[in-house]
Structures are given as C-alpha cells and as structure tokens.
Coordinates of C-alpha atoms in Angstrom, one line a residue:
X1110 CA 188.6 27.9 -37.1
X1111 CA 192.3 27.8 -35.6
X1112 CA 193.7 30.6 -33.4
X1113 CA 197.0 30.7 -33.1
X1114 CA 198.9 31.6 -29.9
X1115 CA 201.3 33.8 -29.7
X1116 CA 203.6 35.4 -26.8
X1117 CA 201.5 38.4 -26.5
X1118 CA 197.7 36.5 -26.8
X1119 CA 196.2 34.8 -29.0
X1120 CA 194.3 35.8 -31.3
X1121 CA 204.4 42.2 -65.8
X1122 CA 201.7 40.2 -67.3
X1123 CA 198.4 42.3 -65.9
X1124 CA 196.4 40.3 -67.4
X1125 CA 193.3 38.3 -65.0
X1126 CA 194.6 34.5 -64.6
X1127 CA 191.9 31.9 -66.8
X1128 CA 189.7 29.6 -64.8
X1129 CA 189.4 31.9 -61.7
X1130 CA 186.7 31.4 -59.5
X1131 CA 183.4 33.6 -59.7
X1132 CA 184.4 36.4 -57.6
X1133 CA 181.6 37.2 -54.5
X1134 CA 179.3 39.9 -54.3
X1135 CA 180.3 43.0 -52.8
X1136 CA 178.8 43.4 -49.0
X1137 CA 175.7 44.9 -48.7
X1138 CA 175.3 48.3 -46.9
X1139 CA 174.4 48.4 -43.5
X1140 CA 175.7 44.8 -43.1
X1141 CA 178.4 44.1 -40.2
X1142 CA 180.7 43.1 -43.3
X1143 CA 179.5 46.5 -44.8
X1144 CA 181.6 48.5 -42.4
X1145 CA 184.7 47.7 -44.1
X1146 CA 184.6 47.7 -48.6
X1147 CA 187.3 45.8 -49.5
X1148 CA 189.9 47.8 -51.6
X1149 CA 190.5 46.5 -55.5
X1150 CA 189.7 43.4 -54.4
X1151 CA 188.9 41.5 -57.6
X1152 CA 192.4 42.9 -58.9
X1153 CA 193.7 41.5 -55.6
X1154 CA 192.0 38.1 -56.1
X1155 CA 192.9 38.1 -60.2
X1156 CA 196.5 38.4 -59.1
X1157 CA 196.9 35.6 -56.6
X1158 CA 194.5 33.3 -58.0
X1159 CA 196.5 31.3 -60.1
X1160 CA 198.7 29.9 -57.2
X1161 CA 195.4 29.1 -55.6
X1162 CA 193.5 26.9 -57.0
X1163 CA 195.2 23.7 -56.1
X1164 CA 194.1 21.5 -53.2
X1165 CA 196.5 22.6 -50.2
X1166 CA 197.4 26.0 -51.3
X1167 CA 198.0 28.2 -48.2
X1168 CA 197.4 32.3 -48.8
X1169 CA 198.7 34.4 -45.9
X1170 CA 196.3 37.9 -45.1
X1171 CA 198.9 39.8 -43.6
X1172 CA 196.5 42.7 -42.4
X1173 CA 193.3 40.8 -41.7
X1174 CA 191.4 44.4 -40.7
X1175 CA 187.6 43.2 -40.9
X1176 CA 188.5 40.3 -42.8
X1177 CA 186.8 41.4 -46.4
X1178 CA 189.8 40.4 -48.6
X1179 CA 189.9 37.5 -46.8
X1180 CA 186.5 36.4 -47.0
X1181 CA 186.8 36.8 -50.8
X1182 CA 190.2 34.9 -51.0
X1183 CA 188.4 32.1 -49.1
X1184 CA 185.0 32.7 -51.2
X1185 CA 186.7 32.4 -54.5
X1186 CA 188.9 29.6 -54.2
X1187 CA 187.4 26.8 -52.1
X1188 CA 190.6 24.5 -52.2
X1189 CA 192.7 27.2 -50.5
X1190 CA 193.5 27.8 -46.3
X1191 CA 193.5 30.9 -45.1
X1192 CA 196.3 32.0 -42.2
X1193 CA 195.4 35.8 -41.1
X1194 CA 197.6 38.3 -38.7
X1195 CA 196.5 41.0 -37.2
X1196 CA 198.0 42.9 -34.2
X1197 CA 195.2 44.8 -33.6
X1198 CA 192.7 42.1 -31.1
X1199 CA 189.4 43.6 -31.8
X1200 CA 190.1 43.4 -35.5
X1201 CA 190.8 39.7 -34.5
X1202 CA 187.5 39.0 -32.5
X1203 CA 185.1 41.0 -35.3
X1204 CA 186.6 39.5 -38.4
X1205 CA 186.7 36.1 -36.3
X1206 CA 183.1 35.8 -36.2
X1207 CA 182.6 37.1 -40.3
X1208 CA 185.0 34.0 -40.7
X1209 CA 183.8 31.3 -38.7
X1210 CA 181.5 29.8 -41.6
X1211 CA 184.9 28.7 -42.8
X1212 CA 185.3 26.8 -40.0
X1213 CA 189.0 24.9 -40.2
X1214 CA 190.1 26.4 -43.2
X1215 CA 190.8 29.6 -41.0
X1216 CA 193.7 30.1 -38.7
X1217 CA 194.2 33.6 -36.8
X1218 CA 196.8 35.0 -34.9
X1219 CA 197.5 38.2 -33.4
X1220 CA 200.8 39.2 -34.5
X1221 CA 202.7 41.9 -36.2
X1222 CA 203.0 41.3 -39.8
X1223 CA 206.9 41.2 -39.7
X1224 CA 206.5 37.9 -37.2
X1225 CA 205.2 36.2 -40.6
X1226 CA 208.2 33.6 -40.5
X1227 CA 207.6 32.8 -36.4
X1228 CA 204.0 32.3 -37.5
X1229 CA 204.6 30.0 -40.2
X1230 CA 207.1 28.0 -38.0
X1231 CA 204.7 27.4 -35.2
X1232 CA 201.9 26.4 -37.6
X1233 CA 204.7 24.1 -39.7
X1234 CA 204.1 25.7 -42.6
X1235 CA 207.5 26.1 -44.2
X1236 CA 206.2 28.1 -47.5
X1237 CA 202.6 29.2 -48.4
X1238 CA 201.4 30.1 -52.1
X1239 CA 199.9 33.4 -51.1
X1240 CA 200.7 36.6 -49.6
X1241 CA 198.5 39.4 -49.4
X1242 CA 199.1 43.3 -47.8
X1243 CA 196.5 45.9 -47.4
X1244 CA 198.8 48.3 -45.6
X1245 CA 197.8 51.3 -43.5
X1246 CA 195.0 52.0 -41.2
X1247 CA 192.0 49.9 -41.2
X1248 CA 188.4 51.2 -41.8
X1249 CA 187.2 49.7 -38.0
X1250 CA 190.4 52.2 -36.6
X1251 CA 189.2 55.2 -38.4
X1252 CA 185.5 55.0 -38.0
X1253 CA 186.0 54.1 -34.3
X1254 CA 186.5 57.6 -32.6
X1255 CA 187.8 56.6 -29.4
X1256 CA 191.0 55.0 -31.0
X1257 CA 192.5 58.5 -32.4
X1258 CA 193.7 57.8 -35.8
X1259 CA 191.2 60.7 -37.6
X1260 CA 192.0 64.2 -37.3
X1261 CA 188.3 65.2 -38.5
X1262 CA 186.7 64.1 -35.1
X1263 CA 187.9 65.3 -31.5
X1264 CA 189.4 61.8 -29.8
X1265 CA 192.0 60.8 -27.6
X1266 CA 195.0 60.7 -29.0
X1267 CA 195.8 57.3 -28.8
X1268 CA 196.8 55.6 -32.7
X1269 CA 198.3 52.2 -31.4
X1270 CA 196.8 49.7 -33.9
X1271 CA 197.4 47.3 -31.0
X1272 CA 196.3 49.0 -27.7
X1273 CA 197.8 46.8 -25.6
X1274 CA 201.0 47.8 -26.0
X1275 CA 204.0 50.5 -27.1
X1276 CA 203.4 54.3 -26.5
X1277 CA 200.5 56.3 -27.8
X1278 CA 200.7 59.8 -30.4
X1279 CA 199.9 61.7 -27.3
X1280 CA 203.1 60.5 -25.3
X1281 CA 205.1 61.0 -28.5
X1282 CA 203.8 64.7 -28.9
X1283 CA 204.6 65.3 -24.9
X1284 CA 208.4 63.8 -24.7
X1285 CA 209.7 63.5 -27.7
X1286 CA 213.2 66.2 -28.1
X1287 CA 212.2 68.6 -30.7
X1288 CA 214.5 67.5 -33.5
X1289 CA 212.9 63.9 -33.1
X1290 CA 209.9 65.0 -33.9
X1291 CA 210.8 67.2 -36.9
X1292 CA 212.9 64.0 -38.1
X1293 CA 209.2 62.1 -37.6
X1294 CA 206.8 64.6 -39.4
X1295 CA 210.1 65.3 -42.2
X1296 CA 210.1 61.4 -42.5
X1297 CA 206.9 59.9 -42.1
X1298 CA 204.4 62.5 -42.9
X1299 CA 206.8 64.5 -45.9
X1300 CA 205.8 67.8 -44.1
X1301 CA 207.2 70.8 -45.3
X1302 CA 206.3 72.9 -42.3
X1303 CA 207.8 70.4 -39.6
X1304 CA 210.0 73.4 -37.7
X1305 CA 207.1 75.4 -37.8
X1306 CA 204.3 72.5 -36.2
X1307 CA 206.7 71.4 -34.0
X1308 CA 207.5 74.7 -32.1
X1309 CA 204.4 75.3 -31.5
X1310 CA 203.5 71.9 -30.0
X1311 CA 206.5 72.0 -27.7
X1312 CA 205.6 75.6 -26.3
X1313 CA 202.0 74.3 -25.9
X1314 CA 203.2 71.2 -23.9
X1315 CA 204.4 73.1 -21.6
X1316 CA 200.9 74.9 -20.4
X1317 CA 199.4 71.2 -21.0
X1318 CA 200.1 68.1 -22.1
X1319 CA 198.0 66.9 -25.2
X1320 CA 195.7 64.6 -24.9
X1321 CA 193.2 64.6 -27.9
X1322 CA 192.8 65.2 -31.1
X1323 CA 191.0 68.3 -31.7
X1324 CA 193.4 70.6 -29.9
X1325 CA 196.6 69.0 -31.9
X1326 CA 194.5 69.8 -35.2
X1327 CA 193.4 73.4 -34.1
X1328 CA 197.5 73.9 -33.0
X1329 CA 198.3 72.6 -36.5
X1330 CA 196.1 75.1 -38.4
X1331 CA 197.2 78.3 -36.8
X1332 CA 200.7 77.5 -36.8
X1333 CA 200.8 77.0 -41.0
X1334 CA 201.0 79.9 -43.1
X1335 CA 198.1 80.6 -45.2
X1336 CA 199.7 79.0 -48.6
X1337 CA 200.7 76.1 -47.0
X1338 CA 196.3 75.4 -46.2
X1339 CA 195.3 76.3 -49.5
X1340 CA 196.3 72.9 -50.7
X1341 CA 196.6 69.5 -50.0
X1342 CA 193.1 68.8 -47.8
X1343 CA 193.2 69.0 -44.0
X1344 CA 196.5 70.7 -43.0
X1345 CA 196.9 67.9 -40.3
X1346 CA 196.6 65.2 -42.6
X1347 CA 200.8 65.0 -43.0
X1348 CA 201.1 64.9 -38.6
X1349 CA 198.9 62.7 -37.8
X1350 CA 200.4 60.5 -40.5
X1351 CA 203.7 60.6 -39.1
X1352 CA 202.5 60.3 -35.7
X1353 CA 200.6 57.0 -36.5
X1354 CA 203.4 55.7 -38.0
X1355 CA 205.9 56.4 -35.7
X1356 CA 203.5 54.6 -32.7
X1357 CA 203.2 51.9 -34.8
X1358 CA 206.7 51.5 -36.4
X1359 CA 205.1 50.8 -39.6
X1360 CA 208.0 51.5 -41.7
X1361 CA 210.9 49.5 -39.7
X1362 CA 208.0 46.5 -39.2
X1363 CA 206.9 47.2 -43.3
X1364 CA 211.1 46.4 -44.2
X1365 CA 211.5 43.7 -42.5
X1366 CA 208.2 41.9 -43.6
X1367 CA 208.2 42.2 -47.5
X1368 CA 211.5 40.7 -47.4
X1369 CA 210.2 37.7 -45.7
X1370 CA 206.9 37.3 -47.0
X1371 CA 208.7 37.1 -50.2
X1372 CA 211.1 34.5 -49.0
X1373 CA 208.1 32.7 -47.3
X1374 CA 206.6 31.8 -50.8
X1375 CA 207.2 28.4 -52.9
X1376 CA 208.2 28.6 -56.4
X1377 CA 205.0 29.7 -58.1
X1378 CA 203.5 31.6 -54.7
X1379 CA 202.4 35.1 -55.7
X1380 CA 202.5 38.4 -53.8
X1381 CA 200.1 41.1 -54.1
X1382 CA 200.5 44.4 -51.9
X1383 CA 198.2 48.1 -51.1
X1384 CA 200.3 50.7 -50.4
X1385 CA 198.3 53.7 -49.4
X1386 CA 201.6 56.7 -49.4
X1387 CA 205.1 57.6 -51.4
X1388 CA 207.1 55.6 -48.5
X1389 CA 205.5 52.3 -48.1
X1390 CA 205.2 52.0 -52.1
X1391 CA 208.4 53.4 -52.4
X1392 CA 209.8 50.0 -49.8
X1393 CA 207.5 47.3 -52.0
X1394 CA 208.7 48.4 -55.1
X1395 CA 212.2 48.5 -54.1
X1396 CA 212.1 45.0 -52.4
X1397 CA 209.8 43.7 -55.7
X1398 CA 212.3 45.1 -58.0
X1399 CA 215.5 43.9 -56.6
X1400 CA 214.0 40.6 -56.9
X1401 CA 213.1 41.0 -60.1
X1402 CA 216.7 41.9 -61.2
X1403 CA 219.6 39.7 -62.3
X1404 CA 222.2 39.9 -59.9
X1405 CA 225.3 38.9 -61.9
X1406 CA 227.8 40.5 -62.6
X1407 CA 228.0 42.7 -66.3
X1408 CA 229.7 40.9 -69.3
X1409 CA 228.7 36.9 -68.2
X1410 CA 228.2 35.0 -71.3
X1411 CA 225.9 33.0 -69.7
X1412 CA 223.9 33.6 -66.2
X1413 CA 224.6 31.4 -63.6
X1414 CA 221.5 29.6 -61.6
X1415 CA 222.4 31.9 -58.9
X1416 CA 222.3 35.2 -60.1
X1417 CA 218.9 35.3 -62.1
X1418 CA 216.3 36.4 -60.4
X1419 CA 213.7 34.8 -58.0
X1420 CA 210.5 37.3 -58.8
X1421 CA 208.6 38.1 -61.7
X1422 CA 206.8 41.0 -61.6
X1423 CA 203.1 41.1 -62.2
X1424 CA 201.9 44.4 -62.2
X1425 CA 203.5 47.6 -64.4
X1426 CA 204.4 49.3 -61.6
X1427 CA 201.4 50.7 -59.4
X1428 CA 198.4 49.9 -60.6
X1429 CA 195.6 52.7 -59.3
X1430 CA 192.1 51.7 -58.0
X1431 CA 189.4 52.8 -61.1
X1432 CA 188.0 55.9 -60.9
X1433 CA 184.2 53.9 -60.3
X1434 CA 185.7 52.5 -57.1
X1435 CA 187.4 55.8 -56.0
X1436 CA 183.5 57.2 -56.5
X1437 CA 181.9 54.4 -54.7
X1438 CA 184.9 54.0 -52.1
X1439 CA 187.0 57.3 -51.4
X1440 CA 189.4 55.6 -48.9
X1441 CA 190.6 53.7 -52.1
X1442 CA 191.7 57.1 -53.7
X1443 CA 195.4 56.5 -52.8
X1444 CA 195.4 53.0 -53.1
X1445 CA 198.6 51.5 -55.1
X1446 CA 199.1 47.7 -56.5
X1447 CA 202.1 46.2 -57.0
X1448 CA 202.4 42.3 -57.2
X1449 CA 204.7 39.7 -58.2
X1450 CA 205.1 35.7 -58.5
X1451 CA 208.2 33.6 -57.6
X1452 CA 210.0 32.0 -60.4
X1453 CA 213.2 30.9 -58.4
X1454 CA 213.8 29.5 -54.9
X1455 CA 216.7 31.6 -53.1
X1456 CA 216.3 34.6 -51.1
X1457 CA 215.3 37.6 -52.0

C-alpha cells in the first residue's frame, strides 16, 4: 500500500453494466468492517464498473470514511488501482489496515477532496477512470462520541472532520456576529427558526461559553415554538447541520471538487456521487447537468466539436436507496445518486 504525502501529513441509461464482477458479500456484524455498511453500494459499483475493468484503470474514493466502498471497488474489479483521500487521519489509519490485503494496488492520502487535482499531479496520474463521493459525515464520526457531530449524545462540541486543524462548532457558536450565524443555520441547515435559535445562543454565551453538545440541544428545544417540534425529528437536527458544515466548509470544498473530479476523468471515466441533503444534491446536479448540456448557441445548423457536451448522464436524476436498505441501514434513508460518464474531453 502507498501513502501519499501531503503538506499537512501523510496519510441516463440506469441500467447495470454486462460482465461486472461478482459483487462481495456485505460485512458481517460485529466485524471491524461492520462498523461502517456501505451505502447503495452495488448501485455504486454497477455504475462505475464499466470504465473499470481494464488493466490500469485508476478509480479515485474521494471520501475513503472506513474504506467499505472501497474495499468493494477493489473486491469487484481486480484489474483496477485504487487512490483514496480522506482528511480526516484516523479514518486514514482504520481503513488503512481493512486495505492493506491489497497491498500496492492502494494509495492513501490525507487530503481534502477539492485537492483531487494536487493529488493526481504528485502521484502522475494526469486522468483516472473512476470517481466516487459518499458525501457527508462518516459512520466512525458519528458513532465516536467524543468528536461532536450527533446531537443525540452529550459531547464536546468539536465537528472538525479533520481535528488537526480549522475552528471547532463550539468556537463558531461563541464568536460568531449574530447575523453570521443566522446566515449559517438560513444557509446550511434550511432553518426556519434561525432568529429565534440564534438569540438565545448569543444571550447564553454570555453567562458561558458552549462547550458540548447537550446544552446547545436542550437551548435549541426551548427556544422553538411548539409547531416547529412537532415535525421534522430532533429539533437540532437543522443546527448542528449547519454548524458541521460551516467547520468543515463542505459546500465551498463540495464546488470546487465536482468540477474537477469531472475534469480529472479520461474520455470513458465515470462519476458516481451520495448526496445526503437539498444543497449538496442541489451542486452535483447542477455541475452534472451543465455538462450534460450543449453549449452552442440556438439556431446552429450543425454543432460544432466545441459546444456538445462532455458528460452523459447516467442516472434519471437522484436515484433513492430501496426501501430494504433504508430498513436494514437507516443512515441510507436520505441517500441520493446521481452519476454520469464522460463522452468528450474539454472542461466541464
């Protein structure tokens, strides 16, 4: 197995693709690789297996989490390499040893998904034939209390996916000007009731500062009005959404890196990406869709070379995770697909 360095450590056909490999058998509970179930994985491996299968073919887990997808990826097709980023280190070190039967066909390195194309240069790998996102927060970071990121157990009130560096949710909560956070719980988490949350987190600030999580979700509760609790789950769900995407700068990183994963593929490469909320499926589809669309201009006779378009989608719109796997799997319940191959070189 590689590790690559890196300045902060090292670390619409919808139909399944003929001739893919068996796909593996799902991890057994209360196995180490149990601790995290793969989401709509064999969909996953169905839509980038046909640009796999060739000797040489390089697939690129952007989110390597606990390293199920990419297990399977590697599993399935035998011919392919596997390059995995992740910036989160223990993530790095855990899946690093569920991959190491792989030996040189694995190369890691801790880096945030949008450093894809600094990745790629440093390995010499100028396009890859696979590109795979499973977006959000891992498994490992919810189940592991200390880390923050789940409002239904008391924890500091940390959320950085990479904990050695950038702010934490509870410095956000205690400095942030009041309209910055409304803008973040508005924006991130679609919160109807930001005013109202976010007045009573700067009054409380000011006996305390936060620290953990249980006192931000009790805050939460008694500042909604009893309509807004009666629906939607947890009434902190929305904040600490918002929060843990505002630490982590998912949607700035998420913009820049579809873009360029795109552009990283060879003619024939295929794209699949989980979205798990409205505003990171709302960026995929837009950045899928555009390349999917001619770009010339209304009334040519004929299209030129450089106005048709470099993507053909391969999913009709979101596909949704089947209701057995919401059953078996409840984090897949928001879960939604959208891939696409590249037909045309040019950028996207």
């Amino acid at each position: 197995m590689h590790t690559d360095q890196t300045p902060e450590g090292t670390a619409p056909d919808g139909t399944a693709p003929e001739g893919t490999a068996q796909h593996p058998p799902a991890p057994a509970a209360g196995t180490a690789e149990g601790r995290h179930v793969p989401v709509m994985l064999r969909r996953c491996l169905d839509l980038l297996g046909p640009a796999l299968a060739e000797p040489g073919a390089v697939v690129v887990d952007c989110t390597l989490g606990l390293g199920g997808h990419s297990e399977a990826l590697l599993s399935t097709f035998p011919a392919a390499r596997l390059v995995a980023l992740d910036r989160d280190k223990e993530a790095l070190r855990l899946a690093g040893e569920r991959l190491a039967p792989f030996g040189e066909r694995v190369t890691l390195a801790h880096a945030v998904y949008d450093e894809l194309p600094d990745v790629l240069d440093r390995l010499g790998l100028p396009r890859v034939q696979g590109v795979l996102f499973d977006l959000g927060v891992s498994s490992m970071q919810l189940d592991e209390a200390d880390r923050g990121f789940a409002y239904a157990q008391d924890a500091p009130l940390d959320m950085r996916m990479d904990q050695t560096a950038g702010i934490s949710a509870a410095e956000v909560l205690n400095t942030y000007p009041p309209g910055e956070l409304v803008r973040i719980l508005r924006t991130y988490g679609e919160e109807k009731q930001a005013r109202r949350i976010v007045a009573a987190v700067v009054r409380e600030r000011e006996k305390e500062p936060f620290a953990r999580s249980a006192r931000l979700v009790e805050l939460i509760r008694e500042a909604l009005p009893q309509a807004a609790k009666r629906t939607g789950g947890n009434p902190a769900k929305r904040t600490f959404q918002a929060l843990r995407i505002e630490v982590n700068g998912e949607l700035p990183v998420l913009e820049r890196a579809i873009p360029a994963a795109v552009n990283s593929l060879a003619v024939g490469g295929r794209i699949a990406v989980l979205a798990y909320h409205s505003l990171e499926d709302r960026l995929v589809k837009q950045v899928l869709s555009t390349g999917a669309t001619s770009t010339a201009p209304p009334g040519l006779p004929v299209v030129p070379e450089r106005y048709q378009p470099r993507l053909k989608l391969l999913t009709r719109g979101a596909e949704l995770p089947a209701e057995e796997e919401v059953a078996a799997n409840r984090r897949a319940a928001p879960a939604r697909l959208r891939g696409a191959e590249r037909i045309r070189e040019g950028a996207v």
